[in-house]
Amino acid sequence: MTQFFGVLRHEFNMAVRRPGMWIAFAVLYAFYFITVLSPSEVGDDLPQNVPQMWQQAGMVMFYANMFMVILGGILAADRVQRDFRLGVRELQQSSPMGQGAYILGKYFGVLAAVISPMLLFVIVQACVSVIRGVPVIYLAIMLVAFLAMGVPAFAFVVAFSLACPLFMPVRVYQVLFVGYWFWGNYLSPDVFPTISDTLLVPSGKYVLHGLLGGFPDSRTNFIDPFVTQTQAFLNLALLAGITILVLTLTILHLRRQARQA
């Protein structure tokens, strides 16, 4: 357990101090606040009752996941390969630290680091909405929406971003990942063959439509699909199961490599 927390703390401190991460997320912040979340886009009528606030929070998180998760996945992709490239893995393998503590510590450290900018974005957006006149309870609602939509998406993506570069070059994975994110989450199956209409999507749309009420009424250009609460919970359970499976297979792969070395 000490080794796990040591890896987690080291990985988090190293990742969260990368200036490039904060600069990249800052550019996205500006994009979101100027375009997507401007009053002309979200509507001039501020949510005043609880159902409307849930819808508003879900919509904000749906848009945030669209690009922020991409950036998090790209930034996480080199965290394991970096140890191989710098020769650190040989030193780690000669220590008593197990592969499980190494991968899980790295996973949760990287996850906490790359999700921190989105958490800051959520808090700032909620505070700005409260200043504009939305009831204070919107702060709590926004945090719950973040936990239900943002955390599962990042958790799912970071697991693959640690595992897949073990089998392909980091840059190749990053390109393929960006293509997958839009193909597998946002393309309509009526236009192109995709899995966006299945429970395998981590974009948060099932939670948005099944648990949070869908898009606000002001977004009349969207047609909310029919999603049940059961489907929303199944989507979250499936994402969690796949994440655990990927991490388990990654640990087993590194153990096999260590035995063969």
Short mmCIF file of C-alpha atoms in Angstrom, two decimals:
data_model
loop_
_atom_site.label_atom_id
_atom_site.label_comp_id
_atom_site.label_asym_id
_atom_site.label_seq_id
_atom_site.Cartn_x
_atom_site.Cartn_y
_atom_site.Cartn_z
CA MET A 1 0.00 0.00 0.00
CA THR A 2 2.90 2.36 0.75
CA GLN A 3 4.35 1.67 -2.69
CA PHE A 4 0.98 2.35 -4.31
CA PHE A 5 0.59 5.74 -2.63
CA GLY A 6 4.21 6.59 -3.36
CA VAL A 7 3.74 5.99 -7.09
CA LEU A 8 0.40 7.81 -7.05
CA ARG A 9 1.84 10.87 -5.31
CA HIS A 10 4.92 10.99 -7.55
CA GLU A 11 2.92 10.57 -10.75
CA PHE A 12 0.34 13.15 -9.75
CA ASN A 13 2.97 15.74 -8.78
CA MET A 14 4.92 15.17 -11.99
CA ALA A 15 1.87 15.28 -14.26
CA VAL A 16 0.06 18.18 -12.62
CA ARG A 17 3.17 20.37 -12.84
CA ARG A 18 3.40 20.12 -16.62
CA PRO A 19 2.92 23.68 -17.92
CA GLY A 20 1.78 22.35 -21.27
CA MET A 21 -1.22 20.65 -19.70
CA TRP A 22 -2.50 23.83 -18.08
CA ILE A 23 -1.82 25.91 -21.20
CA ALA A 24 -3.74 23.46 -23.37
CA PHE A 25 -6.69 23.31 -20.98
CA ALA A 26 -6.64 27.12 -20.66
CA VAL A 27 -7.10 27.38 -24.42
CA LEU A 28 -10.08 25.04 -24.15
CA TYR A 29 -11.47 27.10 -21.26
CA ALA A 30 -11.41 30.20 -23.45
CA PHE A 31 -13.09 28.29 -26.28
CA TYR A 32 -15.88 26.99 -24.04
CA PHE A 33 -16.63 30.25 -22.28
CA ILE A 34 -16.55 32.36 -25.45
CA THR A 35 -18.56 30.03 -27.68
CA VAL A 36 -20.30 27.02 -26.16
CA LEU A 37 -21.24 28.53 -22.79
CA SER A 38 -21.91 32.11 -23.86
CA PRO A 39 -25.42 33.43 -23.05
CA SER A 40 -26.36 33.37 -26.73
CA GLU A 41 -25.58 29.66 -26.86
CA VAL A 42 -27.09 28.41 -23.61
CA GLY A 43 -30.03 30.73 -23.70
CA ASP A 44 -30.70 33.94 -21.80
CA ASP A 45 -33.12 32.26 -19.39
CA LEU A 46 -31.14 31.03 -16.39
CA PRO A 47 -32.26 27.76 -14.75
CA GLN A 48 -34.20 28.50 -11.58
CA ASN A 49 -35.68 25.18 -10.48
CA VAL A 50 -33.91 21.92 -9.70
CA PRO A 51 -34.89 19.98 -12.88
CA GLN A 52 -33.66 22.84 -15.04
CA MET A 53 -30.38 22.99 -13.11
CA TRP A 54 -29.83 19.26 -13.61
CA GLN A 55 -30.38 19.73 -17.34
CA GLN A 56 -28.01 22.68 -17.44
CA ALA A 57 -25.31 20.80 -15.53
CA GLY A 58 -25.68 17.77 -17.79
CA MET A 59 -25.40 19.87 -20.92
CA VAL A 60 -22.27 21.62 -19.63
CA MET A 61 -20.62 18.29 -18.83
CA PHE A 62 -21.62 16.79 -22.19
CA TYR A 63 -19.92 19.66 -24.00
CA ALA A 64 -16.92 19.57 -21.65
CA ASN A 65 -16.39 15.85 -22.29
CA MET A 66 -16.34 16.43 -26.02
CA PHE A 67 -12.87 17.99 -26.04
CA MET A 68 -11.46 17.92 -22.51
CA VAL A 69 -11.43 14.13 -22.36
CA ILE A 70 -9.53 14.05 -25.66
CA LEU A 71 -6.86 16.29 -24.18
CA GLY A 72 -6.66 14.18 -21.03
CA GLY A 73 -6.24 10.98 -23.05
CA ILE A 74 -3.48 12.50 -25.17
CA LEU A 75 -1.61 13.79 -22.13
CA ALA A 76 -1.85 10.42 -20.35
CA ALA A 77 -0.60 8.38 -23.30
CA ASP A 78 3.15 8.71 -22.61
CA ARG A 79 3.17 8.14 -18.85
CA VAL A 80 4.11 4.42 -18.92
CA GLN A 81 6.19 4.56 -22.09
CA ARG A 82 8.18 7.39 -20.57
CA ASP A 83 9.50 5.02 -17.90
CA PHE A 84 10.65 2.56 -20.58
CA ARG A 85 12.21 5.33 -22.66
CA LEU A 86 14.19 6.74 -19.75
CA GLY A 87 15.23 3.33 -18.45
CA VAL A 88 13.33 3.75 -15.19
CA ARG A 89 11.41 0.48 -15.59
CA GLU A 90 14.57 -1.59 -15.08
CA LEU A 91 15.15 0.11 -11.74
CA GLN A 92 11.51 -0.35 -10.76
CA GLN A 93 11.56 -4.03 -11.66
CA SER A 94 14.62 -4.56 -9.48
CA SER A 95 12.73 -3.11 -6.49
CA PRO A 96 10.18 -4.99 -4.35
CA MET A 97 7.34 -3.00 -5.91
CA GLY A 98 4.76 -5.19 -7.63
CA GLN A 99 3.28 -4.55 -11.06
CA GLY A 100 -0.16 -4.00 -9.54
CA ALA A 101 1.03 -1.21 -7.25
CA TYR A 102 2.96 0.34 -10.14
CA ILE A 103 0.08 0.40 -12.65
CA LEU A 104 -2.66 1.32 -10.19
CA GLY A 105 -0.54 4.03 -8.58
CA LYS A 106 0.34 5.45 -11.97
CA TYR A 107 -3.27 5.17 -13.15
CA PHE A 108 -4.84 7.02 -10.24
CA GLY A 109 -2.03 9.58 -10.16
CA VAL A 110 -2.40 10.38 -13.86
CA LEU A 111 -6.20 10.33 -13.62
CA ALA A 112 -6.19 12.79 -10.73
CA ALA A 113 -3.79 15.07 -12.59
CA VAL A 114 -5.53 15.21 -15.98
CA ILE A 115 -9.01 15.53 -14.45
CA SER A 116 -7.99 18.44 -12.17
CA PRO A 117 -8.37 21.08 -14.92
CA MET A 118 -11.90 19.88 -15.67
CA LEU A 119 -12.80 20.04 -11.98
CA LEU A 120 -11.52 23.61 -11.92
CA PHE A 121 -13.56 24.36 -15.05
CA VAL A 122 -16.70 22.93 -13.42
CA ILE A 123 -16.24 24.98 -10.24
CA VAL A 124 -15.57 28.21 -12.15
CA GLN A 125 -18.53 27.66 -14.47
CA ALA A 126 -20.84 26.96 -11.53
CA CYS A 127 -19.62 30.03 -9.64
CA VAL A 128 -20.14 32.24 -12.69
CA SER A 129 -23.69 30.87 -13.04
CA VAL A 130 -24.41 31.57 -9.37
CA ILE A 131 -23.10 35.13 -9.76
CA ARG A 132 -25.44 35.55 -12.74
CA GLY A 133 -28.42 34.55 -10.58
CA VAL A 134 -28.67 30.76 -10.52
CA PRO A 135 -29.46 29.36 -7.03
CA VAL A 136 -26.42 28.30 -4.98
CA ILE A 137 -27.52 24.66 -4.99
CA TYR A 138 -26.34 24.61 -8.60
CA LEU A 139 -22.78 24.27 -7.26
CA ALA A 140 -23.61 20.90 -5.69
CA ILE A 141 -25.60 19.79 -8.75
CA MET A 142 -22.68 20.66 -11.02
CA LEU A 143 -20.28 18.60 -8.89
CA VAL A 144 -22.62 15.58 -8.99
CA ALA A 145 -22.87 15.89 -12.78
CA PHE A 146 -19.07 16.03 -12.90
CA LEU A 147 -18.85 12.79 -10.89
CA ALA A 148 -21.49 11.07 -13.02
CA MET A 149 -20.28 12.18 -16.47
CA GLY A 150 -16.74 13.55 -16.30
CA VAL A 151 -15.09 11.04 -13.97
CA PRO A 152 -16.29 7.88 -15.81
CA ALA A 153 -15.20 9.31 -19.16
CA PHE A 154 -11.72 10.21 -17.92
CA ALA A 155 -11.35 6.94 -16.00
CA PHE A 156 -12.22 4.94 -19.13
CA VAL A 157 -9.90 6.89 -21.43
CA VAL A 158 -6.89 7.04 -19.09
CA ALA A 159 -6.92 3.24 -18.68
CA PHE A 160 -6.61 2.78 -22.44
CA SER A 161 -4.07 5.61 -22.69
CA LEU A 162 -1.77 3.76 -20.29
CA ALA A 163 -2.30 0.31 -21.84
CA CYS A 164 -2.41 0.83 -25.61
CA PRO A 165 0.99 2.59 -26.01
CA LEU A 166 2.58 -0.62 -24.68
CA PHE A 167 1.64 -2.20 -28.02
CA MET A 168 2.02 0.70 -30.46
CA PRO A 169 3.93 4.01 -30.74
CA VAL A 170 2.53 6.78 -28.57
CA ARG A 171 1.93 9.15 -31.49
CA VAL A 172 0.05 6.46 -33.43
CA TYR A 173 -2.18 5.81 -30.44
CA GLN A 174 -2.89 9.51 -29.95
CA VAL A 175 -4.00 9.91 -33.56
CA LEU A 176 -6.14 6.77 -33.43
CA PHE A 177 -7.62 7.82 -30.10
CA VAL A 178 -8.78 11.19 -31.42
CA GLY A 179 -10.39 9.47 -34.39
CA TYR A 180 -12.08 6.91 -32.14
CA TRP A 181 -13.43 9.58 -29.78
CA PHE A 182 -15.45 11.36 -32.44
CA TRP A 183 -16.31 8.20 -34.42
CA GLY A 184 -17.42 6.18 -31.40
CA ASN A 185 -19.24 8.93 -29.52
CA TYR A 186 -20.59 11.66 -31.77
CA LEU A 187 -21.12 10.33 -35.30
CA SER A 188 -24.65 9.26 -36.09
CA PRO A 189 -25.09 5.60 -37.10
CA ASP A 190 -27.50 6.86 -39.77
CA VAL A 191 -24.57 8.59 -41.47
CA PHE A 192 -21.66 6.23 -40.84
CA PRO A 193 -21.24 2.82 -39.15
CA THR A 194 -20.38 3.56 -35.51
CA ILE A 195 -20.89 2.35 -31.95
CA SER A 196 -22.30 5.70 -30.80
CA ASP A 197 -25.78 4.22 -30.39
CA THR A 198 -24.58 1.43 -28.07
CA LEU A 199 -23.90 1.33 -24.33
CA LEU A 200 -20.16 1.49 -25.04
CA VAL A 201 -20.01 5.29 -25.27
CA PRO A 202 -18.18 7.21 -22.49
CA SER A 203 -19.30 10.65 -23.68
CA GLY A 204 -21.91 10.90 -20.91
CA LYS A 205 -24.95 11.02 -23.17
CA TYR A 206 -26.68 8.14 -21.38
CA VAL A 207 -26.38 9.86 -18.02
CA LEU A 208 -27.44 13.18 -19.57
CA HIS A 209 -30.62 11.78 -21.11
CA GLY A 210 -31.37 8.95 -18.70
CA LEU A 211 -30.68 10.59 -15.34
CA LEU A 212 -30.33 14.35 -15.74
CA GLY A 213 -33.28 15.18 -17.96
CA GLY A 214 -31.61 15.74 -21.33
CA PHE A 215 -30.86 19.10 -22.91
CA PRO A 216 -32.57 22.23 -21.55
CA ASP A 217 -35.76 23.32 -23.26
CA SER A 218 -33.91 26.33 -24.69
CA ARG A 219 -31.85 23.95 -26.86
CA THR A 220 -34.69 23.39 -29.32
CA ASN A 221 -32.22 22.37 -32.05
CA PHE A 222 -31.60 19.08 -30.19
CA ILE A 223 -33.92 16.10 -30.10
CA ASP A 224 -33.43 14.12 -26.89
CA PRO A 225 -33.24 10.37 -27.54
CA PHE A 226 -35.26 8.09 -25.29
CA VAL A 227 -32.91 6.71 -22.64
CA THR A 228 -34.09 4.90 -19.53
CA GLN A 229 -32.49 5.10 -16.10
CA THR A 230 -31.61 1.42 -16.39
CA GLN A 231 -29.68 2.09 -19.59
CA ALA A 232 -27.81 4.95 -17.93
CA PHE A 233 -26.74 2.77 -15.01
CA LEU A 234 -25.82 -0.09 -17.35
CA ASN A 235 -23.67 2.31 -19.34
CA LEU A 236 -21.80 3.38 -16.18
CA ALA A 237 -21.40 -0.23 -15.03
CA LEU A 238 -20.10 -1.30 -18.45
CA LEU A 239 -17.56 1.54 -18.55
CA ALA A 240 -16.36 0.64 -15.05
CA GLY A 241 -16.08 -3.05 -15.96
CA ILE A 242 -14.08 -2.35 -19.13
CA THR A 243 -11.79 0.01 -17.22
CA ILE A 244 -11.07 -2.64 -14.59
CA LEU A 245 -10.50 -5.26 -17.31
CA VAL A 246 -8.01 -3.06 -19.18
CA LEU A 247 -6.05 -2.31 -16.01
CA THR A 248 -6.01 -6.01 -15.08
CA LEU A 249 -4.73 -7.04 -18.51
CA THR A 250 -2.07 -4.32 -18.36
CA ILE A 251 -0.82 -5.63 -15.00
CA LEU A 252 -0.73 -9.21 -16.33
CA HIS A 253 1.15 -8.07 -19.44
CA LEU A 254 3.82 -6.30 -17.40
CA ARG A 255 4.15 -9.30 -15.09
CA ARG A 256 4.77 -11.53 -18.10
CA GLN A 257 7.35 -9.10 -19.42
CA ALA A 258 9.10 -9.08 -16.04
CA ARG A 259 9.27 -12.89 -15.96
CA GLN A 260 10.68 -13.02 -19.48
CA ALA A 261 13.31 -10.33 -18.79
#
